[in-house]
Tab-separated table of C-alpha atoms and ligand atoms in Angstrom:
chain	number	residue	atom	x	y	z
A	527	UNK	CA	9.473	-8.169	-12.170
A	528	UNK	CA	7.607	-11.528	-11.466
A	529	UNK	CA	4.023	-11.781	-11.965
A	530	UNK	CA	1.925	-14.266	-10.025
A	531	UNK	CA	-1.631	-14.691	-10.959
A	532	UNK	CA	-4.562	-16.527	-8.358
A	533	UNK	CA	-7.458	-17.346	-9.115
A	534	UNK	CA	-9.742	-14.703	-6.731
A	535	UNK	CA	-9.278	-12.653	-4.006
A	536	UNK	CA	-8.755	-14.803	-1.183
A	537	UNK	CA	-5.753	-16.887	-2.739
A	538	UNK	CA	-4.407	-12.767	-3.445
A	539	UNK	CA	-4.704	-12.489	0.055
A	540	UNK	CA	-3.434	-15.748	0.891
A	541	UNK	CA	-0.155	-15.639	-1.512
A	542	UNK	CA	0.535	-11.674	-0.325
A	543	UNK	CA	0.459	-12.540	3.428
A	544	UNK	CA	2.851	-15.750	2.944
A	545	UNK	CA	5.140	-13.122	1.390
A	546	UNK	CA	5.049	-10.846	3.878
A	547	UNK	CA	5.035	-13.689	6.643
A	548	UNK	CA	7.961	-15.246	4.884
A	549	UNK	CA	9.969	-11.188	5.369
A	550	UNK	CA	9.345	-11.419	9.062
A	551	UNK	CA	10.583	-15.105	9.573
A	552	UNK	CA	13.702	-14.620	7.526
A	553	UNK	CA	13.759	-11.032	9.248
A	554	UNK	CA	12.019	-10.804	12.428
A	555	UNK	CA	13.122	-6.687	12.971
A	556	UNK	CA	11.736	-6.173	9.369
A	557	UNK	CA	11.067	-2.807	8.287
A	558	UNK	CA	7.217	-2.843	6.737
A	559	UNK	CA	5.393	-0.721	4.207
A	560	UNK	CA	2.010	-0.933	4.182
A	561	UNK	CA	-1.008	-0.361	2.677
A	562	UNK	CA	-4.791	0.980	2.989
A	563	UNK	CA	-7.828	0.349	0.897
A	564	UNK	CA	-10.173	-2.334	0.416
A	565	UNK	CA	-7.571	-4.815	-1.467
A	566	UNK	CA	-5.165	-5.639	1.390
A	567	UNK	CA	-8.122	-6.468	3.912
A	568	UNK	CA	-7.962	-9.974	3.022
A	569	UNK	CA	-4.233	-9.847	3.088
A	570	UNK	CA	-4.303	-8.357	6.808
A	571	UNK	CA	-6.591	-11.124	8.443
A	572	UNK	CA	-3.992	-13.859	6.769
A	573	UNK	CA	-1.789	-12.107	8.547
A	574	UNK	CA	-3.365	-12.085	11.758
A	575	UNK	CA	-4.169	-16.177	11.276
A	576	UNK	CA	-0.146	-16.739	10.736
A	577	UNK	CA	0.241	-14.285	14.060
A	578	UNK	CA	-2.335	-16.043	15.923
A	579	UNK	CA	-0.913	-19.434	15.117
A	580	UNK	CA	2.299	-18.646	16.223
A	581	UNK	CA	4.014	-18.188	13.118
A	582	UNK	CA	5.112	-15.169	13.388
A	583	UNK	CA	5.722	-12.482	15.689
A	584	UNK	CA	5.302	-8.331	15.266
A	585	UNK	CA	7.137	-7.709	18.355
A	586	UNK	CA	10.740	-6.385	16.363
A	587	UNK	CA	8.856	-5.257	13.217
A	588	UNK	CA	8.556	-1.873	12.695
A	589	UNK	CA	5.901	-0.286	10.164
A	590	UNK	CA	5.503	2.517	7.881
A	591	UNK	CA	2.299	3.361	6.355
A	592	UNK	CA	1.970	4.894	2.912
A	593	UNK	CA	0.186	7.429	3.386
A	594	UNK	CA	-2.806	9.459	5.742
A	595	UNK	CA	-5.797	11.656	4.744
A	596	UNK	CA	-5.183	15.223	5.545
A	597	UNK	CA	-7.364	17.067	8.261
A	598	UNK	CA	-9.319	13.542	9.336
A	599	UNK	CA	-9.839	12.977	13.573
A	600	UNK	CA	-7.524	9.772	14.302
A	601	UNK	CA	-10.259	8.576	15.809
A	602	UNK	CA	-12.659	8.714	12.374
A	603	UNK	CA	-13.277	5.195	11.081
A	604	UNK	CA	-12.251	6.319	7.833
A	605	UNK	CA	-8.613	7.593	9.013
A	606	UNK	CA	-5.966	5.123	7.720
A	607	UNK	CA	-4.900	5.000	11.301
A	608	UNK	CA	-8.084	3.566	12.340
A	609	UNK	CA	-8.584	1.577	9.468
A	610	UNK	CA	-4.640	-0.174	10.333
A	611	UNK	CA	-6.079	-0.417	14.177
A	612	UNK	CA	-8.572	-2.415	13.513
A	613	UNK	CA	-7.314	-4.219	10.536
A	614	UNK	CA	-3.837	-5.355	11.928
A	615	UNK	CA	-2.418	-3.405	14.902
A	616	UNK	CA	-5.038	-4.281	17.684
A	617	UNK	CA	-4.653	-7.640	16.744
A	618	UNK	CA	-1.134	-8.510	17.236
A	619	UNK	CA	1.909	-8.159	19.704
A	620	UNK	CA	3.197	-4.970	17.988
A	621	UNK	CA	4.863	-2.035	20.007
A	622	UNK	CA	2.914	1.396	19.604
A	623	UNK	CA	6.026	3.033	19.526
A	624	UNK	CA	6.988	0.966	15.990
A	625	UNK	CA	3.821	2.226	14.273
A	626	UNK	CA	4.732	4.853	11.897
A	627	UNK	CA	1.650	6.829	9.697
A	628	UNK	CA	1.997	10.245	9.033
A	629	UNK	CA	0.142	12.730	11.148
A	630	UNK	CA	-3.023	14.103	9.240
A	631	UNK	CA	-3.804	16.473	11.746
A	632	UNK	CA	-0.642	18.155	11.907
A	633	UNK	CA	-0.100	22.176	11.789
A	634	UNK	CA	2.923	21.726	9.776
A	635	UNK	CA	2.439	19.666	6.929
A	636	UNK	CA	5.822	20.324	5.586
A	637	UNK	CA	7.685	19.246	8.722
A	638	UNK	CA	5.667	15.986	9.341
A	639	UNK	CA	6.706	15.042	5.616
A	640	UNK	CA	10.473	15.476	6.402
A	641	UNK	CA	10.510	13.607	10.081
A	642	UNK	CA	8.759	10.657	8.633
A	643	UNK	CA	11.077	10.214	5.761
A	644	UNK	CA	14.275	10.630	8.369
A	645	UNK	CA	12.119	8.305	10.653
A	646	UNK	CA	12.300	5.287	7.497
A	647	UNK	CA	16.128	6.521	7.005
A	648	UNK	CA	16.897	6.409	10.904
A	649	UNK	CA	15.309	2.506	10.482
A	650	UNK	CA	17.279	1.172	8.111
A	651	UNK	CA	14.468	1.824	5.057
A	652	UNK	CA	11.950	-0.003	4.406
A	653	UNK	CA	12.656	-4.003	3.610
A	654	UNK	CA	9.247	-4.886	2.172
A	655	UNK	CA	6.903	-2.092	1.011
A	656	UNK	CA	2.994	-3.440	0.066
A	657	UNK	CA	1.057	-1.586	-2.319
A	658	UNK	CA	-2.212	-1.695	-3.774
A	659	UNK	CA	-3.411	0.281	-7.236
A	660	UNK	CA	-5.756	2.776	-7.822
A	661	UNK	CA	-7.771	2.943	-11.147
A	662	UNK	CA	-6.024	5.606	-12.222
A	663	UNK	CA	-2.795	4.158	-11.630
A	664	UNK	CA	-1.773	5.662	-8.339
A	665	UNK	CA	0.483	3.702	-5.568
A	666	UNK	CA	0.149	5.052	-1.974
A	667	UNK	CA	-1.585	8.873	-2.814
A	668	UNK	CA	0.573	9.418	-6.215
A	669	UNK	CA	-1.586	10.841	-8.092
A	670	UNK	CA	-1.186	10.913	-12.163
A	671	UNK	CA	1.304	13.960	-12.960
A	672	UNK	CA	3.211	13.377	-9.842
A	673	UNK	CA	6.940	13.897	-9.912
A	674	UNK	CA	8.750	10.699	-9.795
A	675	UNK	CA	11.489	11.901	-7.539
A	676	UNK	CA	9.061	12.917	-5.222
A	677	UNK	CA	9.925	12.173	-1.288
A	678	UNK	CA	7.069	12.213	1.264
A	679	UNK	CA	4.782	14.997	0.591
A	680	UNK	CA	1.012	16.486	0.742
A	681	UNK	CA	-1.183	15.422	-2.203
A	682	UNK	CA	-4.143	16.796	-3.484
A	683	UNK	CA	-6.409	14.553	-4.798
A	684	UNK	CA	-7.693	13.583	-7.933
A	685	UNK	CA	-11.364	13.713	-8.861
A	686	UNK	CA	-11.280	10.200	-9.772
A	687	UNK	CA	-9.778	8.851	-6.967
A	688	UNK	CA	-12.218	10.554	-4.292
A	689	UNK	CA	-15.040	9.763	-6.114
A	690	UNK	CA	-13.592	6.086	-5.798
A	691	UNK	CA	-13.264	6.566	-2.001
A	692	UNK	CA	-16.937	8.064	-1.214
A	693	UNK	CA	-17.939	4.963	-1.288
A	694	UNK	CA	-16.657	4.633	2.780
A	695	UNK	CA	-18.290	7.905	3.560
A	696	UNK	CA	-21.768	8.883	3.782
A	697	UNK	CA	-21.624	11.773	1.073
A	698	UNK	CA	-18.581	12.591	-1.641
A	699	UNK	CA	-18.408	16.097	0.066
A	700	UNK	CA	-17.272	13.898	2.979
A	701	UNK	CA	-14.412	12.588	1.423
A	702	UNK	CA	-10.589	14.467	2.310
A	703	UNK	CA	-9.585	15.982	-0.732
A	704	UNK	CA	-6.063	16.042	0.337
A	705	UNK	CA	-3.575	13.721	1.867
A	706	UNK	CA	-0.118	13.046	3.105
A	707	UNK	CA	1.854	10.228	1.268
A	708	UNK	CA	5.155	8.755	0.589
A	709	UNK	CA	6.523	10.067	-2.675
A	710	UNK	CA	7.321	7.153	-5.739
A	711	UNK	CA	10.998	7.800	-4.349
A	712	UNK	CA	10.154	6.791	-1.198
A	713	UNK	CA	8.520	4.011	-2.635
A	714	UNK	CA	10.974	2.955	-4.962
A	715	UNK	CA	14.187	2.653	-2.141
A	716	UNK	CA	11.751	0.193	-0.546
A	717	UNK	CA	14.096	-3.092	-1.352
A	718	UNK	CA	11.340	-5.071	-2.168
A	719	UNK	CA	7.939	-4.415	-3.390
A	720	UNK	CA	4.746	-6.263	-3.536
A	721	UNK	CA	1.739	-4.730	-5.342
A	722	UNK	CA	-1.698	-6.602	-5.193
A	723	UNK	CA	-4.789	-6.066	-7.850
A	724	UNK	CA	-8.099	-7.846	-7.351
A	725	UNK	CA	-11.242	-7.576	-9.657
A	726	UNK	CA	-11.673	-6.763	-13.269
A	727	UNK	CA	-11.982	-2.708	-12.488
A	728	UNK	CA	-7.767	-2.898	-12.288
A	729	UNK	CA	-7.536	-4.285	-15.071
A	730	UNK	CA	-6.439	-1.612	-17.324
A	731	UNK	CA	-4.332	-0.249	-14.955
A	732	UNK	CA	-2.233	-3.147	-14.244
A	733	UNK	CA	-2.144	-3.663	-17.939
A	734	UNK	CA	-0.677	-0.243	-18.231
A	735	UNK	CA	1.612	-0.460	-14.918
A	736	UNK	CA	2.995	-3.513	-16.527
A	737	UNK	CA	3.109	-3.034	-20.280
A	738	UNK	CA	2.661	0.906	-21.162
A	739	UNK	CA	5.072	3.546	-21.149
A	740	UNK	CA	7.118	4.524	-18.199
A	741	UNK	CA	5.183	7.709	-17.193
A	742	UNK	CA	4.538	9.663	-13.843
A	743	UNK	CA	1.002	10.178	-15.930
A	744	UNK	CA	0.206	6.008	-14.667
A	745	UNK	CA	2.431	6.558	-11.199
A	746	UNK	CA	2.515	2.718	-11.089
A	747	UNK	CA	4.631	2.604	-14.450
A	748	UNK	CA	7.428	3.588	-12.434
A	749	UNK	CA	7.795	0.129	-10.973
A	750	UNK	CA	9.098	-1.351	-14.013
A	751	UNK	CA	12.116	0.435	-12.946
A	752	UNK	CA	12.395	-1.933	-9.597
A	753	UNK	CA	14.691	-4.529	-9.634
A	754	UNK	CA	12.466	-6.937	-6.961
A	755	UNK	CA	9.130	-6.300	-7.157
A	756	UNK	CA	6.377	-8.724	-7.267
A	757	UNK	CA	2.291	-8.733	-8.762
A	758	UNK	CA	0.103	-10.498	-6.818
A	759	UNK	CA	-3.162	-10.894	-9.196
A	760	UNK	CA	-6.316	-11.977	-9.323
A	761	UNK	CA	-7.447	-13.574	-12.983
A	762	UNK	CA	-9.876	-10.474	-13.627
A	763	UNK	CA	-6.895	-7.854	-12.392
A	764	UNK	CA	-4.470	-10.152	-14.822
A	765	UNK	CA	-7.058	-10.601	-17.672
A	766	UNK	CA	-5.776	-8.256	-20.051
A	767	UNK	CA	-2.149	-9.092	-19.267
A	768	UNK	CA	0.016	-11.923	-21.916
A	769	UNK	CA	-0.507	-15.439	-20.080
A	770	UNK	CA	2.816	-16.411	-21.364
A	771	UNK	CA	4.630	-14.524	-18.849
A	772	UNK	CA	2.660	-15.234	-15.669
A	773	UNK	CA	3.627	-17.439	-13.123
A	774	UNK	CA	0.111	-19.520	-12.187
A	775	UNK	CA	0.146	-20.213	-8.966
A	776	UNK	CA	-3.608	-21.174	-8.516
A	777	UNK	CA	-3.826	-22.578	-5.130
B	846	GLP	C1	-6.403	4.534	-1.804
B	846	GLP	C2	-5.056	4.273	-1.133
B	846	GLP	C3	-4.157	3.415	-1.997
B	846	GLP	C4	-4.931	2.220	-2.511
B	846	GLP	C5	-6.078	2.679	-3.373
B	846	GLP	C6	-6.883	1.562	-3.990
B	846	GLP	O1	-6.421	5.626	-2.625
B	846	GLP	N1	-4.364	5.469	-0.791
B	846	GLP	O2	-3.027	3.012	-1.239
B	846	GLP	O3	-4.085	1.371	-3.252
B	846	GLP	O4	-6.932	3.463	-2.545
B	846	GLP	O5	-7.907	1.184	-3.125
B	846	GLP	P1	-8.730	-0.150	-3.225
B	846	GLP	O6	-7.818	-1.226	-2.774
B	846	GLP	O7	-9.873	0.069	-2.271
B	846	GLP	O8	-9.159	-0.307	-4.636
């Protein structure tokens, strides 16, 4: 595990998108995993700078989101698949046909979860997988108590985390209260990992993810168990952490 500690947001942002940048040089038909929420924004429009200035290209890369609210319109600005639209996919070369997010509208739940996994299998898996944390310590929608040999599967979610996520919709009753997401074993055969934190409200949560027990009750814990993964900090996500054993890479 390396830890890397910025001083705000925008070096987060900065550092995460070099890294991903960096996959699709070395690897231009990389395999992504990506994220949703309001951490990797920041990360995304780095991103699109490196795209737009030539650096690199999404034209072989092929992407895998992490996960899709259940029962939300495509079209509804709060769907992850809008939210990667306008965030990423409108704004570079990439093929439709490499976008992969599972389908929250389907009528069978159970057999969307088992084509996307074979869909990651049938591309090789997934070479760099991004993740960001919720408070309670879930990665993608794995919620505390999930099973950590869990493969892609509906969620339901917790209280915490949709009262978290009413703040993008106009009332909490608003909010999906179940989802589709790739299971921590899913996660896990990603060969490389790259989790960001920003703002003192993670704190505890990286502290745990980092130092606490390994236990599917902080899903997060689970990455201590992955032999390449990387934490992408801010100072207040990192403040409760040991400085001794974080690389400072303030920019
Ligand atoms: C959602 C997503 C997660 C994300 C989390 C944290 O629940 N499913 O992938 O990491 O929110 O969101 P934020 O970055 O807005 O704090």
């Amino acid at each position: 595990m390396r830890i890397i500690c910025v001083n705000n947001y925008d070096e987060m942002s900065e550092k995460a998108a070099n890294i991903v940048a960096s996959q699709i040089i070395l690897k231009p038909d990389s395999v992504l995993g990506l994220a949703t929420g309001s951490t990797p924004i920041g990360m995304y429009n780095h991103i699109v700078k490196a795209y737009e200035s030539g650096k690199i290209s999404f034209q072989n890369v092929t992407t895998f989101n992490l996960d899709e609210y259940l029962n939300l319109d495509k079209n509804n600005a709060q769907s992850y698949y809008f939210y990667m639209r306008k965030n990423l996919y409108d704004k570079v070369d990439i093929s439709i046909e490499n976008i992969n997010i599972p389908d929250g509208i389907t009528d069978n739940i159970q057999e969307e979860c088992i084509r996307y996994e074979k869909e990651i299998r049938n591309k090789g898996g997934i070479d760099i997988q991004v993740l960001g944390i919720g408070r309670n310590g879930h990665i993608g929608f794995n919620e505390p108590d999930i099973k950590f040999e869990a493969l892609t599967h509906m969620v339901n979610l917790d209280d915490q985390t949709i009262k978290d996520n009413s703040r993008f919709f106009d009332t909490v009753k608003e909010v999906p209260t179940k989802a589709i997401s790739m299971g921590i074993k899913t996660i896990m055969r990603a060969r490389k990992i790259v989790l960001l934190a920003s703002g003192k409200e993670k704190a505890n949560c990286i502290y745990e993810a980092i130092y606490g027990k390994i236990t599917p009750n902080l899903p997060a814990s689970v990455l201590q168990l992955h032999p390449d993964v990387v934490f992408v900090l801010d100072k207040e996500a990192a403040s409760k952490l040991d400085s001794e054993e974080i690389d400072k890479e303030y920019l």
